[in-house]
Short mmCIF file of C-alpha atoms in Angstrom, two decimals:
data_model
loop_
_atom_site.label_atom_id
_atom_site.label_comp_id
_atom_site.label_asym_id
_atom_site.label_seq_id
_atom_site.Cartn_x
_atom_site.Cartn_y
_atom_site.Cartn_z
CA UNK A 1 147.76 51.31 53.71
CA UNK A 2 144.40 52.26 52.11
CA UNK A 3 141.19 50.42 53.36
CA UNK A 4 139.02 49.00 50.06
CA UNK A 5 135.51 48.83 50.58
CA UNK A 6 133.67 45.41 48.97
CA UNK A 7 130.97 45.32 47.18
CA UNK A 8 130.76 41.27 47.00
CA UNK A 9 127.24 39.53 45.89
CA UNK A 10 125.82 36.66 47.49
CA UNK A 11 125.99 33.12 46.36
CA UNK A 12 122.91 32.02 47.79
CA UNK A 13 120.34 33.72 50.73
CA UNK A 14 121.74 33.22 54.07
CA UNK A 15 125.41 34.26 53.44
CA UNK A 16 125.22 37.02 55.93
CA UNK A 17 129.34 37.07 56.30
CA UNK A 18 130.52 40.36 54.51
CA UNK A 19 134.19 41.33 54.15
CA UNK A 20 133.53 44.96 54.23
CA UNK A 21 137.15 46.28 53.57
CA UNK A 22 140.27 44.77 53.07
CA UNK A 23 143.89 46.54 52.82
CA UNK A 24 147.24 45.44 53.10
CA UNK A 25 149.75 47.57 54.94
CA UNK A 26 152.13 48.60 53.22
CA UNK A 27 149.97 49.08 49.87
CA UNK A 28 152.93 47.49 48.12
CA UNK A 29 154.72 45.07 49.31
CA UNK A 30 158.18 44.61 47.70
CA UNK A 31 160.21 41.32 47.33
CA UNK A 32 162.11 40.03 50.45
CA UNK A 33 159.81 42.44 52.76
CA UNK A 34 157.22 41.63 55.09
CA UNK A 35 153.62 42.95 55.06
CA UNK A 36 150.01 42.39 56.58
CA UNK A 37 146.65 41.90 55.07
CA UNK A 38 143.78 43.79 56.86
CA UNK A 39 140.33 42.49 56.85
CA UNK A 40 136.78 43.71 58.31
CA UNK A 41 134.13 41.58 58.82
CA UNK A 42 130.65 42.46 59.48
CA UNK A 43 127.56 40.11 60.31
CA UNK A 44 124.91 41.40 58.57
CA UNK A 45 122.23 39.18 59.72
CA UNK A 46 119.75 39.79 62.60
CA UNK A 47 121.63 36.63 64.85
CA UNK A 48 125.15 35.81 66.07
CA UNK A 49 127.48 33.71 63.98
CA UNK A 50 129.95 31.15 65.46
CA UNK A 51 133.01 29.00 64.80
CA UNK A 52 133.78 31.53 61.84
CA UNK A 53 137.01 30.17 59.95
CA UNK A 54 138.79 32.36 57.62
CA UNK A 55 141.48 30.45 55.55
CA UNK A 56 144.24 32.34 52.78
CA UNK A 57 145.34 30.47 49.87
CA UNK A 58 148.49 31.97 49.44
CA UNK A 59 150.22 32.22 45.52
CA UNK A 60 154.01 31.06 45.42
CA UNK A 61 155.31 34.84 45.77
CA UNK A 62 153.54 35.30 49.41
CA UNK A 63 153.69 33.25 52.58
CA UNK A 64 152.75 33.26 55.70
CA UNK A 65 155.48 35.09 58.30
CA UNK A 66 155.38 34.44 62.00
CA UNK A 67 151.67 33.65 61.44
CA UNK A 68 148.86 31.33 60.49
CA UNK A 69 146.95 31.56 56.99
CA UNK A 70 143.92 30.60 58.84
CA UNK A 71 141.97 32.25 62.08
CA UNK A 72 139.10 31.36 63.98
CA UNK A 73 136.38 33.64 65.44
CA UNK A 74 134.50 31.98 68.30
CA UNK A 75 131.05 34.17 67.56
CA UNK A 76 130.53 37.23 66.33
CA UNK A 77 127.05 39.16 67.12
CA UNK A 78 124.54 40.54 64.61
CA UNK A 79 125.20 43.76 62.91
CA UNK A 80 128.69 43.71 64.38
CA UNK A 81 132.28 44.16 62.87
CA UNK A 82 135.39 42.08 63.89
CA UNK A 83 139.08 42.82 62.66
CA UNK A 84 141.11 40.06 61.17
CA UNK A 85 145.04 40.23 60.34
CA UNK A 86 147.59 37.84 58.37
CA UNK A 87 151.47 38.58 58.09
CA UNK A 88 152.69 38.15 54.96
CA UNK A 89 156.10 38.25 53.50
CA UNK A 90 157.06 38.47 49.81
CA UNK A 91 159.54 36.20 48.51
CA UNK A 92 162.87 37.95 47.65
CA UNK A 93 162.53 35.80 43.67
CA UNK A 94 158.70 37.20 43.73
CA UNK A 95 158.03 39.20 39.71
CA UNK A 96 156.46 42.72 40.56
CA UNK A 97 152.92 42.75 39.94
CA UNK A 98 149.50 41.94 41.35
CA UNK A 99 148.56 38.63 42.63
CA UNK A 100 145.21 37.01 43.40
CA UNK A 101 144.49 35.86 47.09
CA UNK A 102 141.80 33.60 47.32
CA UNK A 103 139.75 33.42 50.97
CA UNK A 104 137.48 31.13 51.95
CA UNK A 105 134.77 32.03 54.89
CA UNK A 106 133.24 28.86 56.91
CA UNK A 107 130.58 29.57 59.76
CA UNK A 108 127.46 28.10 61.54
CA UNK A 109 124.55 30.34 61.49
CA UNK A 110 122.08 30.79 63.71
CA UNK A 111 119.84 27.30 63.06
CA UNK A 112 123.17 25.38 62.87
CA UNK A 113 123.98 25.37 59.10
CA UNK A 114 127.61 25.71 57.91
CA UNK A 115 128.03 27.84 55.40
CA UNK A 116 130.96 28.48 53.39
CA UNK A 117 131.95 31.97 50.83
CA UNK A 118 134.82 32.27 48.35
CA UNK A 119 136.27 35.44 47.89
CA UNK A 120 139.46 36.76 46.33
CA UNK A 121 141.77 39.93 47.29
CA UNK A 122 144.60 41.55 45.39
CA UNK A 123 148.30 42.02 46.77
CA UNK A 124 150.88 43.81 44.95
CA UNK A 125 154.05 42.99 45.06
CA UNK A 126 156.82 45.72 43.71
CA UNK A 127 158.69 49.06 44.86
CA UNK A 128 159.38 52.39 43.80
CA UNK A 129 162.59 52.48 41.78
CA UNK A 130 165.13 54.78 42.33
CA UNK A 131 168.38 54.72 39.27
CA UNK A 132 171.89 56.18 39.37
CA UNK A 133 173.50 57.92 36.57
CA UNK A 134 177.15 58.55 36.80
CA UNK A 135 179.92 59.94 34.01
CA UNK A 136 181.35 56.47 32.39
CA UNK A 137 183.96 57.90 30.39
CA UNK A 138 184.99 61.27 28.23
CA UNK A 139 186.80 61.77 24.92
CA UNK A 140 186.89 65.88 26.37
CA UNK A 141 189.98 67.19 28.00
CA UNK A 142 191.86 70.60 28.14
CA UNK A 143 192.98 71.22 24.32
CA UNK A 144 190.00 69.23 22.77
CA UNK A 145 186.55 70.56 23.59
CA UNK A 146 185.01 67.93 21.19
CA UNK A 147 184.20 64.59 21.50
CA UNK A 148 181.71 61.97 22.95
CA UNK A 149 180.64 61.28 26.79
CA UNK A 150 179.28 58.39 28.11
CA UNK A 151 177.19 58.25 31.25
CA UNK A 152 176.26 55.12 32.80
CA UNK A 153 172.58 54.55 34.22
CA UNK A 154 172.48 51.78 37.31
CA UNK A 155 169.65 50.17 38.49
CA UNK A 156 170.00 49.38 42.18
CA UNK A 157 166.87 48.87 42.92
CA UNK A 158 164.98 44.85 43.36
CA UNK A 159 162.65 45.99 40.56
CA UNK A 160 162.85 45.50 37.21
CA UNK A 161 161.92 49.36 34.72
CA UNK A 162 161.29 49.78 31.21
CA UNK A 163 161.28 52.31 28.14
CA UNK A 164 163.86 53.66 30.20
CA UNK A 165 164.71 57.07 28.37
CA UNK A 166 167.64 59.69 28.76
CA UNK A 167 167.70 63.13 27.79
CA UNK A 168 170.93 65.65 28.91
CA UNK A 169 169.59 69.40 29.54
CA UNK A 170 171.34 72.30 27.44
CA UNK A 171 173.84 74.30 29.24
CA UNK A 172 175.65 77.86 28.54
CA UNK A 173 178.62 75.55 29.42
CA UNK A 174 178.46 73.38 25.92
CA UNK A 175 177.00 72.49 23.01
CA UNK A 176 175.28 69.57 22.39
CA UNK A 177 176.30 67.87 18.67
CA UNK A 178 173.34 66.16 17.37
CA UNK A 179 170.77 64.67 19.60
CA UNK A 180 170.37 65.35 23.29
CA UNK A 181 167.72 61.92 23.86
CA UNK A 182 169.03 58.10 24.14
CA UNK A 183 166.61 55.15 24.29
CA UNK A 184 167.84 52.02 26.96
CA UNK A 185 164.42 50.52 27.02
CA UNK A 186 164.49 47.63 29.77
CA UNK A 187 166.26 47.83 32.59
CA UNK A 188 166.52 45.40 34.42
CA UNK A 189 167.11 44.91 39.07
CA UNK A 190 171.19 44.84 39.19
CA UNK A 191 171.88 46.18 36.07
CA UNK A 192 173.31 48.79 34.12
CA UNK A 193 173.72 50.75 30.85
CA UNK A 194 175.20 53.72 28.82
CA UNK A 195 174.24 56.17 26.77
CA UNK A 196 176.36 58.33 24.68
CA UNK A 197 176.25 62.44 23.63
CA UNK A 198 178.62 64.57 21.90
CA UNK A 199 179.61 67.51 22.83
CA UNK A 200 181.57 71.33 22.11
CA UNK A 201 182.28 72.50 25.39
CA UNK A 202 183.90 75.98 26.81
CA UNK A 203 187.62 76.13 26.16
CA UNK A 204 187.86 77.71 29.77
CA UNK A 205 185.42 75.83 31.79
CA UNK A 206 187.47 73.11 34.30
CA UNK A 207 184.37 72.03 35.91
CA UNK A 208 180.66 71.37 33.74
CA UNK A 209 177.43 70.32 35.17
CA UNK A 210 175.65 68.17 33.14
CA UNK A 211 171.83 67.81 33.88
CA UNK A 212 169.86 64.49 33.48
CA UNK A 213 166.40 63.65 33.43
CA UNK A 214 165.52 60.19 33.54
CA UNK A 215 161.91 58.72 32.24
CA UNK A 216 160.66 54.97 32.33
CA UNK A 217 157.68 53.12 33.86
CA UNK A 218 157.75 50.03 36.55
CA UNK A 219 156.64 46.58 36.53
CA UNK A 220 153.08 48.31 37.32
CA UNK A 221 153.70 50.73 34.03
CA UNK A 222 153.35 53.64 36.73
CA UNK A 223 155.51 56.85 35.11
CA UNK A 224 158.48 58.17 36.74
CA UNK A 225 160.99 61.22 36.33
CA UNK A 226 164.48 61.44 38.01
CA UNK A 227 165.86 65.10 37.47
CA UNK A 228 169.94 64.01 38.31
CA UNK A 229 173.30 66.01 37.91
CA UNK A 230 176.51 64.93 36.99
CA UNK A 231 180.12 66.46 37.95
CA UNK A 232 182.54 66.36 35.06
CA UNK A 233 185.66 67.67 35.83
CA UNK A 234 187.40 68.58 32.95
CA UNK A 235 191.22 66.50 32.90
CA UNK A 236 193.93 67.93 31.67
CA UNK A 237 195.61 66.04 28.66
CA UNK A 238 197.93 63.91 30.87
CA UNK A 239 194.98 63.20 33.21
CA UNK A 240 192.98 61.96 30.34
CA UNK A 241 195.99 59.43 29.86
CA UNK A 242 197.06 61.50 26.26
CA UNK A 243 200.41 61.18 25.64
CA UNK A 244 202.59 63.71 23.50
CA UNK A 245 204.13 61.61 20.64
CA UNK A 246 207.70 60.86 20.43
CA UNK A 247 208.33 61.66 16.87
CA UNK A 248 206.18 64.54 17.12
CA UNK A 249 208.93 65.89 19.63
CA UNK A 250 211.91 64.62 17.90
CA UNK A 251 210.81 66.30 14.79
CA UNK A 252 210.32 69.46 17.26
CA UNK A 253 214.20 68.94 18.38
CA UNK A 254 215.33 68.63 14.76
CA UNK A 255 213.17 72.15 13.90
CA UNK A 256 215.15 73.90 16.40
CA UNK A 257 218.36 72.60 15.59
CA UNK A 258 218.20 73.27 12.26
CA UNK A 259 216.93 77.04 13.13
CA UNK A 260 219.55 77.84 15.40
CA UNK A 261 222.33 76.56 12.73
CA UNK A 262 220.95 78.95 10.61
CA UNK A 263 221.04 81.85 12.70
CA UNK A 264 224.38 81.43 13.62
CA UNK A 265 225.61 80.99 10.28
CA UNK A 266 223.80 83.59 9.75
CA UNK A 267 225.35 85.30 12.35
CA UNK A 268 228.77 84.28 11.88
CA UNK A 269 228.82 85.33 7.88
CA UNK A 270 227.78 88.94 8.82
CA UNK A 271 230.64 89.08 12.19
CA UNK A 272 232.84 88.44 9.17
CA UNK A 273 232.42 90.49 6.90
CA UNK A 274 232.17 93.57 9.60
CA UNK A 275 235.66 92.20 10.08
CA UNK A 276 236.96 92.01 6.91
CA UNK A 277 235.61 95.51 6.18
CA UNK A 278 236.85 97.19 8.95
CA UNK A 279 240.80 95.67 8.10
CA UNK A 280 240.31 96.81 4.24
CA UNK A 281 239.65 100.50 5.82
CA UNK A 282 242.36 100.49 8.55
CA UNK A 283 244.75 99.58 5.61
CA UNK A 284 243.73 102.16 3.16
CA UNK A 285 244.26 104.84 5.77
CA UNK A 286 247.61 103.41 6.30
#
């Protein structure tokens, strides 16, 4: 938590209640998770306040958890500072963002007037996303080095991220056909989508790393970068699920049918004319 200090003006003289800081703990809350809401107050005047009553009123994304949204401070003595704490919780529905908490001060002052201040703190409500990229699917195997990939980006996270961008890193291992950048945009808690490159890749390479670098912003448009790397594991043709086609083979058969006929006919013409030759010159020595 951070403590803010206040600078808050005074309605009218004799509002001597000052909320000096104010934090909340943790500095964002995110939905479905507890949290607290620090407070300082200081008596600036020169005599004791009593029956101080400090009341939240709480927007639908917060309420009060195991506590009160009000306390009461019996007295508190001039130029003194008192600590005041509310548990909070965060619905789990609650949209990221920053929400206005209203507070209202009552008290008697010294002569016996009640006074009353309005104030207003901020809570935010969000968390610090964290995606997933994985490989989705590949056109690549051994014996074609071309084709698409697809790699799937999850969000797992409760918040919500936009202009969600993709780039894949260059790599000695392939080349990357066309662009190496993919736009999602939103992206929302629970979700997921893909993004496609093509690629030439190294006829002898079984196993490529392919390097990701994620940009987008949160609910909060705070920046973020996710450097990620993905296993691909280059499948053979019958691990890819290719399958050799059965007239492509048949003609094969038919190829080396044919050839062998040929070579022994071939074969057989020349045995028989050796033969024939070798009777027609045994007979003219006879």
């Amino acid at each position: 938590s951070s403590w803010r200090r206040l600078k808050l003006p005074r309605l009218a003289f004799g509002y001597v209640l000052y909320l000096s800081e104010v934090s909340t703990t943790p500095a964002q809350i995110a939905p479905g998770a507890e949290g607290t809401i620090n407070m300082k107050l200081e008596n600036i005047a020169d005599t004791s306040l009593k029956d101080i009553r400090i009341e939240l009123t709480l927007p639908a994304e917060l309420a009060a958890y195991q506590d009160a949204s009000r306390k009461k401070i019996d007295s508190l003595a001039a130029g003194s500072l008192t600590d005041v704490s509310f548990k909070i919780i965060a619905i789990p529905s609650a949209e990221e963002g920053v929400y206005k908490v209203p507070i209202n001060f009552k008290y008697v002052n010294s002569i016996g007037d009640e006074k009353s201040e309005n104030n207003t703190l901020s809570v935010s409500i969000g968390s610090s996303p964290q995606l997933i990229a994985e490989l989705s699917s590949s056109e690549i195997y051994k014996g074609n080095s071309l084709g698409d990939i697809k790699i799937k980006v999850i969000n797992n996270n409760v918040g919500n991220v936009k202009f969600l961008k993709v780039v894949l890193g260059e790599s000695q291992n392939y080349k990357i056909i066309g662009t190496n950048l993919d736009y999602i945009g939103d992206l929302n808690s629970d979700d997921f989508s893909e993004v496609t490159f093509k690629l030439n890749v190294n006829d002898d390479k079984k196993l490529i790393i392919l390097p990701i670098t994620l940009n987008y912003k949160d609910s909060l448009n705070r920046d973020y970068t996710q450097q990620l790397s993905i296993n691909f594991n280059v499948p053979s043709a019958k691990e890819a699920g290719i399958k050799t086609s059965s007239a492509g083979t048949f003609i094969l058969l038919i190829i080396i049918v044919i050839a062998g006929v040929i070579v022994y006919r071939k074969y057989f013409r020349n045995t028989l004319k050796h033969n024939k030759r070798a009777v027609f010159d045994f007979k003219s020595k006879i």
